[in-house]
Amino acid sequence: MKYSVTTSSVLKAKTDWLVVAVSADQKPDVLKGLDSDGLKLIKDVLATGDLKKKAGSALALRSIPGLPAKRLLLVSTGEKDQLTEKEFRALSSTILKELRSGSAKSATISLAGIEIEGRSSDWLVQRLVIDAEYSGYKYDTTKSQSAKSSLNQVAFIVEERKQLNSAQKAIAAGMAIGSGVNYSRQLGNLPGNICTPAFLAKSARELARKSPKLTVKIIDEKEMKLLKMGSMLSVSAGSAEPAKLIVFEYKGAPKTEKPHVLVGKGVTFDSGGISLKPGAGMDEMKFDMCGAASVFGSMASLIELTPKVNVVGIVGAVENMPSSTATKPGDVVTSMSGITIEVLNTDAEGRLVLCDMLTYAERFKPQSVIDIATLTGACVVALGGPATGMFSNDDELANQLTASGEQSGDRVWRLPLWDDYQDSLDTPFADIANVGGRAAGSITAACFLSRFAKKYNWAHLDIAGSAWISGGMKKGSTGRPVGLLVDYLLQKAK
Ligand code: BES
Ligand code: MN
Ligand code: ZN
């Protein structure tokens, strides 16, 4: 998609769709100078009350006298002067649904009258671009027919010339974040028989080839054995697909600057292993690599935006399967850190992958480490889709992530990591068990990880509820939390 920004009048826009905001008093102010036949037509249409006053409602008109635009979309901004963010999301989604519904190629969106509580007009442009990119992605890789929308050009009209420069930057940021989000969604949506650990390793090499600032190293099982990653390897033990450890390095700042590390859970299919999952909905465990996908997506955004920051991305890619070589409940494995782990449940495999990645991360002497994982069903129960569960051993890091969540609309909610929860991981047969009791499942999972993240500032993001939409025709990866992570890393580059 091509984007532009201008200050020229809506009355001059030669476009397939002109989008104009209408306030509660039903006056489309920007159309003031339109010729009288055109104005009368619009007034008469509005007088019918067909355009609902609820923010995000819309009415599509065609062939307005005096207006060069082929179609006109009137959208309500509601009863108040400013939109809430939820109202803005509704407005943005109505607009994009309409723009993409037919054969239109171009659109011009007037931003006059669209104001959001506490947000700048640049924020609004960036968000509209991200939304436009998001709505332009449709999974079709394994479909024999594809239906792509024809929209390929969007222009924004701002009121003042001094807005042009920063709006242009907002467009660039929105495009980079949008394409990172969509890349992440695509990897998430691919079926487990295509998106294997080896496929992720190949994709990582392809991504790194796109920029001199990005390098990648793939560590195979043989080398993992040398590194003593016994915990990670215990997860791939039952699978015919060999595990891959993928290490990205994005170098945007001088070497002397310590990196921020992202660690992604990349379980390309989670059957549960010997502790086999029930059949219903098991297909959705192809999304168990969405943490890894968010690392890929973030790297893709970084190489487009080239911020001055160093970022390491570590992905543990592995398939969790039952077989005669699989790890069994009661088996004890030794992690890279030396901590021994009793595997009481082979379906609590994410933490077994992450713990070795967290130990591996130490060698980068990181400023911060953030792991991203579809870790617990309990997190879906606790927070559902709107918020990612966050845990951290550092208040400043937690506060920064909370702020980035608000800024990007990709929100997190902090849950406690108190010592009181740690004892549930005690076992007579190893240093630590891989599961606690039934209670507080997301917290005890985070407690497990915290044992391996003592040497740096660390946050754990449980995206089990936010990474994909479950069931039905809406089923699919959301690309979260790429928006959150990129915002956080851009803040670090400032
Ligand atoms: N990948 C799952 C977590 C999950 C389940 C995410 C459902 C999204 C939806 C993870 O590997 C898992 O199986 N966790 C277990 C842990 C339990 C055995 C302690 C769970 O949540 O049931
Ligand atoms: Mn599992
Ligand atoms: Zn899993």
Short mmCIF file of C-alpha atoms and ligand atoms in Angstrom, two decimals:
data_model
loop_
_atom_site.label_atom_id
_atom_site.label_comp_id
_atom_site.label_asym_id
_atom_site.label_seq_id
_atom_site.Cartn_x
_atom_site.Cartn_y
_atom_site.Cartn_z
CA MET A 1 0.00 0.00 0.00
CA LYS A 2 1.15 3.51 -0.81
CA TYR A 3 0.43 6.29 1.66
CA SER A 4 0.67 10.05 1.39
CA VAL A 5 -0.33 13.10 3.36
CA THR A 6 -1.48 16.48 2.08
CA THR A 7 -3.20 19.69 3.13
CA SER A 8 -5.19 20.07 -0.06
CA SER A 9 -8.99 20.38 0.06
CA VAL A 10 -11.32 17.39 0.16
CA LEU A 11 -13.23 19.13 -2.61
CA LYS A 12 -10.28 18.53 -4.95
CA ALA A 13 -9.56 14.91 -4.09
CA LYS A 14 -9.74 12.70 -7.19
CA THR A 15 -10.18 9.42 -5.44
CA ASP A 16 -12.33 6.29 -5.38
CA TRP A 17 -13.35 6.94 -1.77
CA LEU A 18 -13.42 10.17 0.16
CA VAL A 19 -13.84 9.66 3.91
CA VAL A 20 -15.22 12.56 5.92
CA ALA A 21 -16.08 12.78 9.63
CA VAL A 22 -19.52 13.96 10.68
CA SER A 23 -20.03 15.33 14.19
CA ALA A 24 -23.08 14.86 16.41
CA ASP A 25 -24.75 17.99 14.99
CA GLN A 26 -24.55 16.16 11.65
CA LYS A 27 -22.51 18.88 9.95
CA PRO A 28 -19.77 17.62 7.63
CA ASP A 29 -17.78 20.87 8.06
CA VAL A 30 -15.02 20.12 5.56
CA LEU A 31 -17.58 19.94 2.73
CA LYS A 32 -18.67 23.57 3.33
CA GLY A 33 -17.40 24.93 0.00
CA LEU A 34 -19.11 22.24 -2.09
CA ASP A 35 -21.46 23.36 -4.86
CA SER A 36 -25.04 23.87 -3.73
CA ASP A 37 -26.57 20.80 -5.44
CA GLY A 38 -24.04 18.58 -3.77
CA LEU A 39 -24.51 20.17 -0.36
CA LYS A 40 -28.29 19.89 -0.62
CA LEU A 41 -28.05 16.20 -1.47
CA ILE A 42 -25.86 15.52 1.54
CA LYS A 43 -28.09 17.58 3.83
CA ASP A 44 -31.18 15.71 2.64
CA VAL A 45 -29.49 12.36 3.17
CA LEU A 46 -28.40 13.32 6.69
CA ALA A 47 -31.90 14.60 7.44
CA THR A 48 -33.23 11.07 6.92
CA GLY A 49 -31.29 10.05 10.02
CA ASP A 50 -29.77 7.10 8.17
CA LEU A 51 -26.33 8.02 9.50
CA LYS A 52 -26.51 6.86 13.11
CA LYS A 53 -24.97 9.15 15.72
CA LYS A 54 -23.06 6.34 17.39
CA ALA A 55 -19.31 6.76 16.86
CA GLY A 56 -18.11 4.51 14.06
CA SER A 57 -21.42 4.42 12.18
CA ALA A 58 -21.09 5.14 8.49
CA LEU A 59 -23.09 5.96 5.39
CA ALA A 60 -21.80 5.48 1.86
CA LEU A 61 -22.90 7.80 -0.97
CA ARG A 62 -22.01 7.93 -4.62
CA SER A 63 -21.82 10.52 -7.41
CA ILE A 64 -22.17 13.72 -5.39
CA PRO A 65 -22.59 16.77 -7.68
CA GLY A 66 -19.46 18.91 -7.65
CA LEU A 67 -17.31 16.36 -5.83
CA PRO A 68 -14.50 14.77 -7.89
CA ALA A 69 -14.37 11.76 -5.52
CA LYS A 70 -16.31 8.80 -6.89
CA ARG A 71 -17.69 7.77 -3.54
CA LEU A 72 -18.20 9.54 -0.24
CA LEU A 73 -18.13 7.79 3.11
CA LEU A 74 -19.63 9.80 5.95
CA VAL A 75 -18.55 8.50 9.37
CA SER A 76 -19.96 9.52 12.74
CA THR A 77 -17.60 10.71 15.45
CA GLY A 78 -20.31 10.40 18.12
CA GLU A 79 -21.90 12.76 20.60
CA LYS A 80 -18.72 14.11 22.20
CA ASP A 81 -15.90 16.23 20.77
CA GLN A 82 -13.37 13.48 21.29
CA LEU A 83 -13.48 9.77 20.59
CA THR A 84 -12.48 7.18 23.15
CA GLU A 85 -9.91 4.69 21.89
CA LYS A 86 -12.54 1.96 21.69
CA GLU A 87 -14.73 4.28 19.58
CA PHE A 88 -11.77 5.07 17.36
CA ARG A 89 -11.11 1.38 16.80
CA ALA A 90 -14.76 0.96 15.74
CA LEU A 91 -14.46 3.97 13.39
CA SER A 92 -11.23 2.75 11.87
CA SER A 93 -12.59 -0.74 11.32
CA THR A 94 -15.83 0.53 9.70
CA ILE A 95 -13.84 2.74 7.34
CA LEU A 96 -11.45 -0.02 6.29
CA LYS A 97 -14.21 -2.60 5.85
CA GLU A 98 -16.00 -0.24 3.46
CA LEU A 99 -12.84 0.81 1.56
CA ARG A 100 -11.90 -2.81 1.01
CA SER A 101 -15.37 -4.17 0.23
CA GLY A 102 -15.58 -3.30 -3.46
CA SER A 103 -13.30 -2.58 -6.35
CA ALA A 104 -11.90 0.76 -5.14
CA LYS A 105 -8.15 1.29 -5.54
CA SER A 106 -7.66 4.63 -3.86
CA ALA A 107 -8.96 6.45 -0.81
CA THR A 108 -8.55 9.87 0.75
CA ILE A 109 -9.25 10.21 4.45
CA SER A 110 -9.85 13.64 5.94
CA LEU A 111 -8.68 13.77 9.54
CA ALA A 112 -10.64 16.93 10.31
CA GLY A 113 -12.95 16.34 13.26
CA ILE A 114 -11.36 13.03 14.27
CA GLU A 115 -9.92 13.63 17.71
CA ILE A 116 -9.02 11.08 20.32
CA GLU A 117 -8.63 11.56 24.06
CA GLY A 118 -4.96 12.20 24.85
CA ARG A 119 -3.64 11.33 21.38
CA SER A 120 -1.83 13.44 18.79
CA SER A 121 -2.79 13.55 15.13
CA ASP A 122 0.45 11.66 14.37
CA TRP A 123 -0.66 8.85 16.64
CA LEU A 124 -3.92 8.77 14.73
CA VAL A 125 -2.18 8.58 11.35
CA GLN A 126 0.17 5.85 12.59
CA ARG A 127 -2.73 3.83 13.94
CA LEU A 128 -4.78 4.19 10.74
CA VAL A 129 -1.78 2.98 8.72
CA ILE A 130 -1.28 -0.02 11.02
CA ASP A 131 -5.01 -0.81 10.78
CA ALA A 132 -4.93 -0.45 6.99
CA GLU A 133 -1.98 -2.85 6.77
CA TYR A 134 -3.68 -5.25 9.19
CA SER A 135 -6.87 -5.28 7.11
CA GLY A 136 -4.86 -5.87 3.95
CA TYR A 137 -3.47 -9.21 5.13
CA LYS A 138 -5.50 -12.30 4.41
CA TYR A 139 -4.15 -15.80 4.87
CA ASP A 140 -4.26 -17.71 1.58
CA THR A 141 -1.06 -19.78 1.48
CA THR A 142 -2.84 -23.12 1.69
CA LYS A 143 -6.04 -22.08 -0.11
CA SER A 144 -6.44 -22.79 -3.80
CA GLN A 145 -8.13 -19.46 -4.36
CA SER A 146 -7.10 -16.09 -3.00
CA ALA A 147 -9.19 -12.95 -2.70
CA LYS A 148 -7.13 -9.80 -2.27
CA SER A 149 -8.68 -6.37 -1.89
CA SER A 150 -7.79 -3.89 -4.62
CA LEU A 151 -7.12 -0.87 -2.39
CA ASN A 152 -3.53 0.22 -2.94
CA GLN A 153 -3.36 3.93 -2.22
CA VAL A 154 -4.41 5.92 0.84
CA ALA A 155 -3.99 9.68 1.24
CA PHE A 156 -4.56 11.54 4.50
CA ILE A 157 -5.65 15.16 4.60
CA VAL A 158 -4.38 17.14 7.58
CA GLU A 159 -5.32 20.71 8.38
CA GLU A 160 -1.96 22.48 8.70
CA ARG A 161 1.26 22.40 6.69
CA LYS A 162 3.36 22.07 9.81
CA GLN A 163 1.75 18.65 10.42
CA LEU A 164 3.07 17.22 7.15
CA ASN A 165 6.55 16.29 8.26
CA SER A 166 5.67 14.42 11.40
CA ALA A 167 2.69 12.77 9.73
CA GLN A 168 5.07 11.43 7.08
CA LYS A 169 7.18 9.88 9.84
CA ALA A 170 4.07 8.42 11.43
CA ILE A 171 3.24 6.80 8.10
CA ALA A 172 6.70 5.23 7.87
CA ALA A 173 6.48 3.90 11.43
CA GLY A 174 2.96 2.59 10.84
CA MET A 175 4.02 0.78 7.68
CA ALA A 176 7.01 -0.87 9.37
CA ILE A 177 4.98 -1.95 12.40
CA GLY A 178 2.09 -3.09 10.21
CA SER A 179 4.33 -5.25 8.06
CA GLY A 180 6.05 -6.72 11.14
CA VAL A 181 2.65 -7.55 12.62
CA ASN A 182 1.51 -9.19 9.38
CA TYR A 183 4.72 -11.19 9.04
CA SER A 184 4.18 -12.46 12.55
CA ARG A 185 0.55 -13.34 11.73
CA GLN A 186 1.58 -15.23 8.62
CA LEU A 187 4.11 -17.38 10.51
CA GLY A 188 1.50 -18.04 13.21
CA ASN A 189 -1.20 -19.01 10.73
CA LEU A 190 0.91 -21.48 8.77
CA PRO A 191 0.04 -25.09 9.62
CA GLY A 192 2.39 -27.19 11.74
CA ASN A 193 3.33 -29.43 8.81
CA ILE A 194 4.76 -26.42 6.97
CA CYS A 195 5.95 -24.23 9.82
CA THR A 196 8.40 -26.65 11.46
CA PRO A 197 11.51 -25.68 13.44
CA ALA A 198 13.56 -26.09 10.23
CA PHE A 199 11.12 -23.84 8.37
CA LEU A 200 11.52 -21.15 11.03
CA ALA A 201 15.30 -21.44 10.76
CA LYS A 202 15.07 -21.02 6.98
CA SER A 203 12.73 -18.03 7.38
CA ALA A 204 15.19 -16.47 9.83
CA ARG A 205 17.99 -16.73 7.27
CA GLU A 206 15.77 -15.15 4.62
CA LEU A 207 14.89 -12.28 6.93
CA ALA A 208 18.51 -11.61 7.85
CA ARG A 209 19.46 -11.48 4.18
CA LYS A 210 17.30 -8.36 3.83
CA SER A 211 19.49 -6.10 5.96
CA PRO A 212 23.18 -5.66 6.75
CA LYS A 213 22.11 -4.65 10.26
CA LEU A 214 20.59 -8.07 10.96
CA THR A 215 22.52 -11.32 11.37
CA VAL A 216 21.31 -14.76 12.36
CA LYS A 217 22.93 -17.89 13.75
CA ILE A 218 21.20 -21.27 13.78
CA ILE A 219 22.21 -23.71 16.49
CA ASP A 220 21.33 -27.35 15.79
CA GLU A 221 20.70 -30.19 18.27
CA LYS A 222 24.31 -31.34 18.22
CA GLU A 223 25.50 -27.92 19.33
CA MET A 224 22.64 -27.66 21.85
CA LYS A 225 23.97 -30.85 23.44
CA LEU A 226 27.41 -29.25 23.72
CA LEU A 227 25.78 -26.23 25.34
CA LYS A 228 24.09 -28.66 27.79
CA MET A 229 20.57 -27.51 26.92
CA GLY A 230 19.07 -30.66 28.40
CA SER A 231 15.74 -29.04 29.17
CA MET A 232 15.11 -27.69 25.67
CA LEU A 233 16.22 -31.01 24.13
CA SER A 234 13.85 -32.98 26.35
CA VAL A 235 10.94 -31.31 24.55
CA SER A 236 12.06 -32.27 21.04
CA ALA A 237 13.01 -35.81 22.17
CA GLY A 238 9.73 -37.31 20.94
CA SER A 239 9.60 -35.50 17.61
CA ALA A 240 11.01 -36.44 14.23
CA GLU A 241 11.58 -32.72 13.64
CA PRO A 242 14.93 -31.63 15.05
CA ALA A 243 14.90 -28.55 17.29
CA LYS A 244 16.53 -25.31 16.14
CA LEU A 245 17.79 -22.46 18.24
CA ILE A 246 17.66 -19.22 16.26
CA VAL A 247 19.72 -16.23 17.36
CA PHE A 248 19.13 -12.87 15.65
CA GLU A 249 21.31 -9.86 16.25
CA TYR A 250 20.07 -6.45 15.16
CA LYS A 251 22.88 -3.92 15.37
CA GLY A 252 21.57 -0.37 15.26
CA ALA A 253 23.90 1.13 17.90
CA PRO A 254 27.65 0.97 18.64
CA LYS A 255 28.99 -2.42 19.81
CA THR A 256 29.65 -1.06 23.29
CA GLU A 257 25.93 -0.59 23.89
CA LYS A 258 24.39 -3.56 25.69
CA PRO A 259 21.48 -5.17 23.86
CA HIS A 260 17.87 -5.73 24.74
CA VAL A 261 17.01 -9.39 24.33
CA LEU A 262 13.71 -10.86 23.11
CA VAL A 263 13.18 -14.58 23.78
CA GLY A 264 10.36 -16.32 21.89
CA LYS A 265 8.66 -19.65 22.59
CA GLY A 266 8.61 -21.43 19.25
CA VAL A 267 6.70 -24.67 19.80
CA THR A 268 5.59 -25.28 16.21
CA PHE A 269 3.05 -27.81 17.41
CA ASP A 270 2.15 -28.65 21.00
CA SER A 271 0.40 -32.01 21.23
CA GLY A 272 1.15 -32.08 24.94
CA GLY A 273 3.60 -34.94 24.43
CA ILE A 274 3.01 -38.05 26.57
CA SER A 275 0.69 -35.86 28.70
CA LEU A 276 -1.40 -35.68 25.53
CA LYS A 277 -3.90 -32.86 25.15
CA PRO A 278 -7.59 -33.60 24.55
CA GLY A 279 -8.60 -33.62 20.86
CA ALA A 280 -11.01 -30.68 20.74
CA GLY A 281 -9.27 -27.55 19.53
CA MET A 282 -5.87 -29.22 19.45
CA ASP A 283 -5.30 -27.78 15.96
CA GLU A 284 -4.88 -24.38 17.61
CA MET A 285 -1.65 -25.59 19.16
CA LYS A 286 -0.03 -24.76 15.82
CA PHE A 287 -0.18 -21.21 17.25
CA ASP A 288 2.15 -22.26 20.08
CA MET A 289 5.01 -20.57 18.23
CA CYS A 290 3.41 -17.11 18.29
CA GLY A 291 5.99 -15.86 20.80
CA ALA A 292 8.68 -16.79 18.30
CA ALA A 293 6.64 -15.20 15.52
CA SER A 294 6.53 -11.94 17.50
CA VAL A 295 10.34 -11.97 17.65
CA PHE A 296 10.48 -12.43 13.85
CA GLY A 297 7.91 -9.65 13.36
CA SER A 298 9.78 -7.26 15.65
CA MET A 299 13.05 -7.93 13.80
CA ALA A 300 11.27 -7.25 10.50
CA SER A 301 9.99 -3.89 11.80
CA LEU A 302 13.43 -2.98 13.17
CA ILE A 303 15.23 -3.49 9.87
CA GLU A 304 12.73 -1.17 8.21
CA LEU A 305 12.90 1.53 10.88
CA THR A 306 16.65 1.16 11.67
CA PRO A 307 16.49 2.64 15.21
CA LYS A 308 19.74 3.19 17.12
CA VAL A 309 19.46 0.29 19.52
CA ASN A 310 20.96 -3.19 19.76
CA VAL A 311 18.51 -6.07 19.95
CA VAL A 312 19.09 -9.81 20.23
CA GLY A 313 16.25 -12.17 19.32
CA ILE A 314 16.42 -15.75 20.59
CA VAL A 315 13.91 -18.31 19.37
CA GLY A 316 13.64 -21.84 20.70
CA ALA A 317 11.94 -23.74 17.86
CA VAL A 318 10.73 -27.24 18.69
CA GLU A 319 7.83 -29.63 18.17
CA ASN A 320 6.26 -31.35 21.21
CA MET A 321 5.18 -34.90 20.30
CA PRO A 322 4.56 -38.25 22.00
CA SER A 323 6.61 -41.25 20.90
CA SER A 324 8.75 -43.98 22.38
CA THR A 325 11.65 -41.55 22.50
CA ALA A 326 9.58 -38.81 24.14
CA THR A 327 10.23 -37.51 27.65
CA LYS A 328 7.92 -39.19 30.20
CA PRO A 329 6.25 -37.76 33.29
CA GLY A 330 8.66 -38.24 36.17
CA ASP A 331 11.77 -37.94 34.01
CA VAL A 332 14.42 -35.62 35.39
CA VAL A 333 16.42 -33.42 33.02
CA THR A 334 19.32 -31.04 33.60
CA SER A 335 18.96 -27.52 32.25
CA MET A 336 21.81 -25.44 30.82
CA SER A 337 21.94 -23.52 34.12
CA GLY A 338 22.64 -26.78 36.00
CA ILE A 339 19.27 -26.70 37.74
CA THR A 340 17.63 -30.16 37.57
CA ILE A 341 13.98 -30.34 36.57
CA GLU A 342 11.44 -33.08 37.20
CA VAL A 343 9.08 -33.15 34.23
CA LEU A 344 5.79 -33.92 35.97
CA ASN A 345 3.76 -32.92 32.93
CA THR A 346 5.17 -32.99 29.40
CA ASP A 347 2.49 -30.47 28.37
CA ALA A 348 4.22 -27.81 30.46
CA GLU A 349 6.89 -27.75 27.74
CA GLY A 350 7.10 -24.02 27.02
CA ARG A 351 8.94 -23.29 30.24
CA LEU A 352 11.33 -26.17 29.51
CA VAL A 353 12.26 -24.48 26.23
CA LEU A 354 12.41 -20.97 27.63
CA CYS A 355 14.59 -21.75 30.66
CA ASP A 356 17.54 -22.75 28.50
CA MET A 357 17.02 -19.72 26.23
CA LEU A 358 17.01 -17.49 29.32
CA THR A 359 20.32 -19.00 30.45
CA TYR A 360 21.74 -18.62 26.95
CA ALA A 361 20.70 -14.92 27.02
CA GLU A 362 23.16 -14.24 29.87
CA ARG A 363 26.10 -14.22 27.45
CA PHE A 364 24.85 -11.00 25.87
CA LYS A 365 25.07 -9.10 29.19
CA PRO A 366 21.66 -7.65 28.37
CA GLN A 367 20.11 -4.36 29.51
CA SER A 368 16.78 -6.16 29.58
CA VAL A 369 15.36 -9.56 28.62
CA ILE A 370 11.73 -10.00 27.60
CA ASP A 371 10.38 -13.46 26.91
CA ILE A 372 7.19 -13.89 24.92
CA ALA A 373 5.24 -17.14 25.16
CA THR A 374 1.85 -18.76 24.70
CA LEU A 375 2.58 -20.29 28.05
CA THR A 376 -0.57 -21.11 30.01
CA GLY A 377 -4.25 -21.82 29.42
CA ALA A 378 -4.72 -20.24 32.85
CA CYS A 379 -3.73 -16.86 31.37
CA VAL A 380 -6.59 -17.14 28.86
CA VAL A 381 -8.94 -17.72 31.79
CA ALA A 382 -7.51 -14.80 33.78
CA LEU A 383 -7.26 -12.07 31.15
CA GLY A 384 -8.85 -13.31 27.91
CA GLY A 385 -7.89 -11.53 24.71
CA PRO A 386 -7.58 -7.84 25.62
CA ALA A 387 -4.45 -8.03 27.78
CA THR A 388 -1.21 -9.97 27.68
CA GLY A 389 -0.17 -11.23 31.12
CA MET A 390 3.06 -9.60 32.32
CA PHE A 391 5.46 -10.62 35.07
CA SER A 392 8.71 -8.88 35.93
CA ASN A 393 11.55 -8.79 38.45
CA ASP A 394 12.03 -5.07 37.77
CA ASP A 395 9.43 -2.33 38.37
CA GLU A 396 10.94 0.11 35.90
CA LEU A 397 10.87 -2.42 33.07
CA ALA A 398 7.31 -3.40 33.99
CA ASN A 399 6.22 0.26 33.97
CA GLN A 400 7.88 0.88 30.60
CA LEU A 401 6.13 -2.11 29.07
CA THR A 402 2.81 -0.98 30.54
CA ALA A 403 3.33 2.46 28.96
CA SER A 404 4.28 0.95 25.59
CA GLY A 405 1.17 -1.21 25.79
CA GLU A 406 -1.03 1.87 26.22
CA GLN A 407 0.77 3.75 23.46
CA SER A 408 0.51 0.89 20.96
CA GLY A 409 -2.93 -0.34 21.99
CA ASP A 410 -1.25 -3.72 22.53
CA ARG A 411 -1.80 -3.85 26.26
CA VAL A 412 -0.33 -5.83 29.13
CA TRP A 413 -1.52 -6.36 32.71
CA ARG A 414 0.95 -7.11 35.45
CA LEU A 415 0.43 -10.14 37.67
CA PRO A 416 2.38 -10.87 40.88
CA LEU A 417 5.58 -12.86 41.14
CA TRP A 418 5.68 -13.02 44.93
CA ASP A 419 7.91 -15.57 46.66
CA ASP A 420 4.76 -17.01 48.28
CA TYR A 421 4.05 -18.82 45.01
CA GLN A 422 7.52 -20.34 44.57
CA ASP A 423 7.12 -23.29 46.96
CA SER A 424 4.55 -24.99 44.75
CA LEU A 425 7.43 -26.00 42.46
CA ASP A 426 9.19 -28.04 45.17
CA THR A 427 9.66 -31.77 44.55
CA PRO A 428 11.50 -34.59 46.37
CA PHE A 429 13.24 -35.71 43.15
CA ALA A 430 14.86 -32.63 41.56
CA ASP A 431 15.75 -29.00 42.21
CA ILE A 432 12.43 -27.93 40.77
CA ALA A 433 9.29 -29.43 39.20
CA ASN A 434 7.97 -28.14 35.88
CA VAL A 435 4.43 -27.64 37.23
CA GLY A 436 2.87 -26.24 40.40
CA GLY A 437 -0.61 -27.21 41.53
CA ARG A 438 -3.88 -26.31 39.80
CA ALA A 439 -4.04 -22.87 41.40
CA ALA A 440 -2.49 -19.74 39.87
CA GLY A 441 -1.17 -21.60 36.81
CA SER A 442 0.16 -18.52 35.01
CA ILE A 443 1.94 -17.28 38.12
CA THR A 444 3.62 -20.59 38.97
CA ALA A 445 4.76 -20.86 35.33
CA ALA A 446 6.32 -17.38 35.66
CA CYS A 447 7.87 -18.44 38.98
CA PHE A 448 9.52 -21.35 37.19
CA LEU A 449 11.03 -18.97 34.61
CA SER A 450 12.14 -16.49 37.28
CA ARG A 451 14.59 -19.11 38.62
CA PHE A 452 16.51 -18.79 35.35
CA ALA A 453 16.32 -15.00 35.00
CA LYS A 454 18.09 -13.82 38.13
CA LYS A 455 21.06 -12.18 36.45
CA TYR A 456 19.30 -9.38 34.57
CA ASN A 457 16.18 -7.22 34.35
CA TRP A 458 13.53 -9.51 32.99
CA ALA A 459 9.90 -9.51 31.98
CA HIS A 460 7.77 -12.45 30.91
CA LEU A 461 4.80 -11.89 28.59
CA ASP A 462 2.18 -14.66 28.59
CA ILE A 463 0.37 -14.18 25.27
CA ALA A 464 -1.77 -17.35 25.47
CA GLY A 465 -4.93 -15.20 25.27
CA SER A 466 -3.78 -12.36 23.05
CA ALA A 467 -1.75 -14.08 20.31
CA TRP A 468 -4.60 -15.54 18.33
CA ILE A 469 -8.35 -15.51 17.95
CA SER A 470 -9.93 -18.91 18.65
CA GLY A 471 -12.47 -20.86 16.63
CA GLY A 472 -14.69 -20.16 13.64
CA MET A 473 -13.94 -18.05 10.58
CA LYS A 474 -12.19 -15.40 12.67
CA LYS A 475 -9.61 -17.95 13.81
CA GLY A 476 -6.12 -16.59 13.24
CA SER A 477 -3.02 -15.01 14.64
CA THR A 478 -3.25 -11.38 15.83
CA GLY A 479 0.45 -10.57 15.46
CA ARG A 480 0.56 -9.45 19.09
CA PRO A 481 2.67 -8.29 20.83
CA VAL A 482 4.78 -6.94 17.91
CA GLY A 483 3.23 -3.46 18.33
CA LEU A 484 4.11 -3.44 22.02
CA LEU A 485 7.67 -4.72 21.53
CA VAL A 486 8.51 -2.32 18.71
CA ASP A 487 7.19 0.63 20.70
CA TYR A 488 9.33 -0.45 23.68
CA LEU A 489 12.46 -0.82 21.54
CA LEU A 490 11.89 2.53 19.79
CA GLN A 491 11.67 4.18 23.22
CA LYS A 492 15.01 2.58 24.07
CA ALA A 493 16.57 4.07 20.92
CA LYS A 494 15.63 7.61 21.93
N1 BES B 1 0.77 -24.01 24.89
C1 BES B 1 0.12 -24.36 26.10
C2 BES B 1 -0.64 -23.21 26.72
C3 BES B 1 -1.94 -22.82 26.06
C4 BES B 1 -3.07 -23.59 26.21
C5 BES B 1 -2.02 -21.64 25.36
C6 BES B 1 -4.26 -23.19 25.63
C7 BES B 1 -3.21 -21.23 24.80
C8 BES B 1 -4.32 -22.01 24.93
C9 BES B 1 1.14 -24.83 27.12
O1 BES B 1 2.24 -25.50 26.61
C10 BES B 1 0.43 -25.77 28.03
O2 BES B 1 0.04 -26.79 27.58
N2 BES B 1 0.30 -25.39 29.28
C11 BES B 1 -0.38 -26.19 30.25
C12 BES B 1 0.40 -26.13 31.53
C13 BES B 1 -0.08 -27.12 32.55
C14 BES B 1 0.24 -28.52 32.10
C15 BES B 1 0.59 -26.81 33.86
C16 BES B 1 -1.78 -25.60 30.43
O3 BES B 1 -1.93 -24.38 30.42
O4 BES B 1 -2.72 -26.39 30.53
MN MN B 2 1.86 -27.60 26.40
ZN ZN B 3 2.74 -25.07 24.69
#
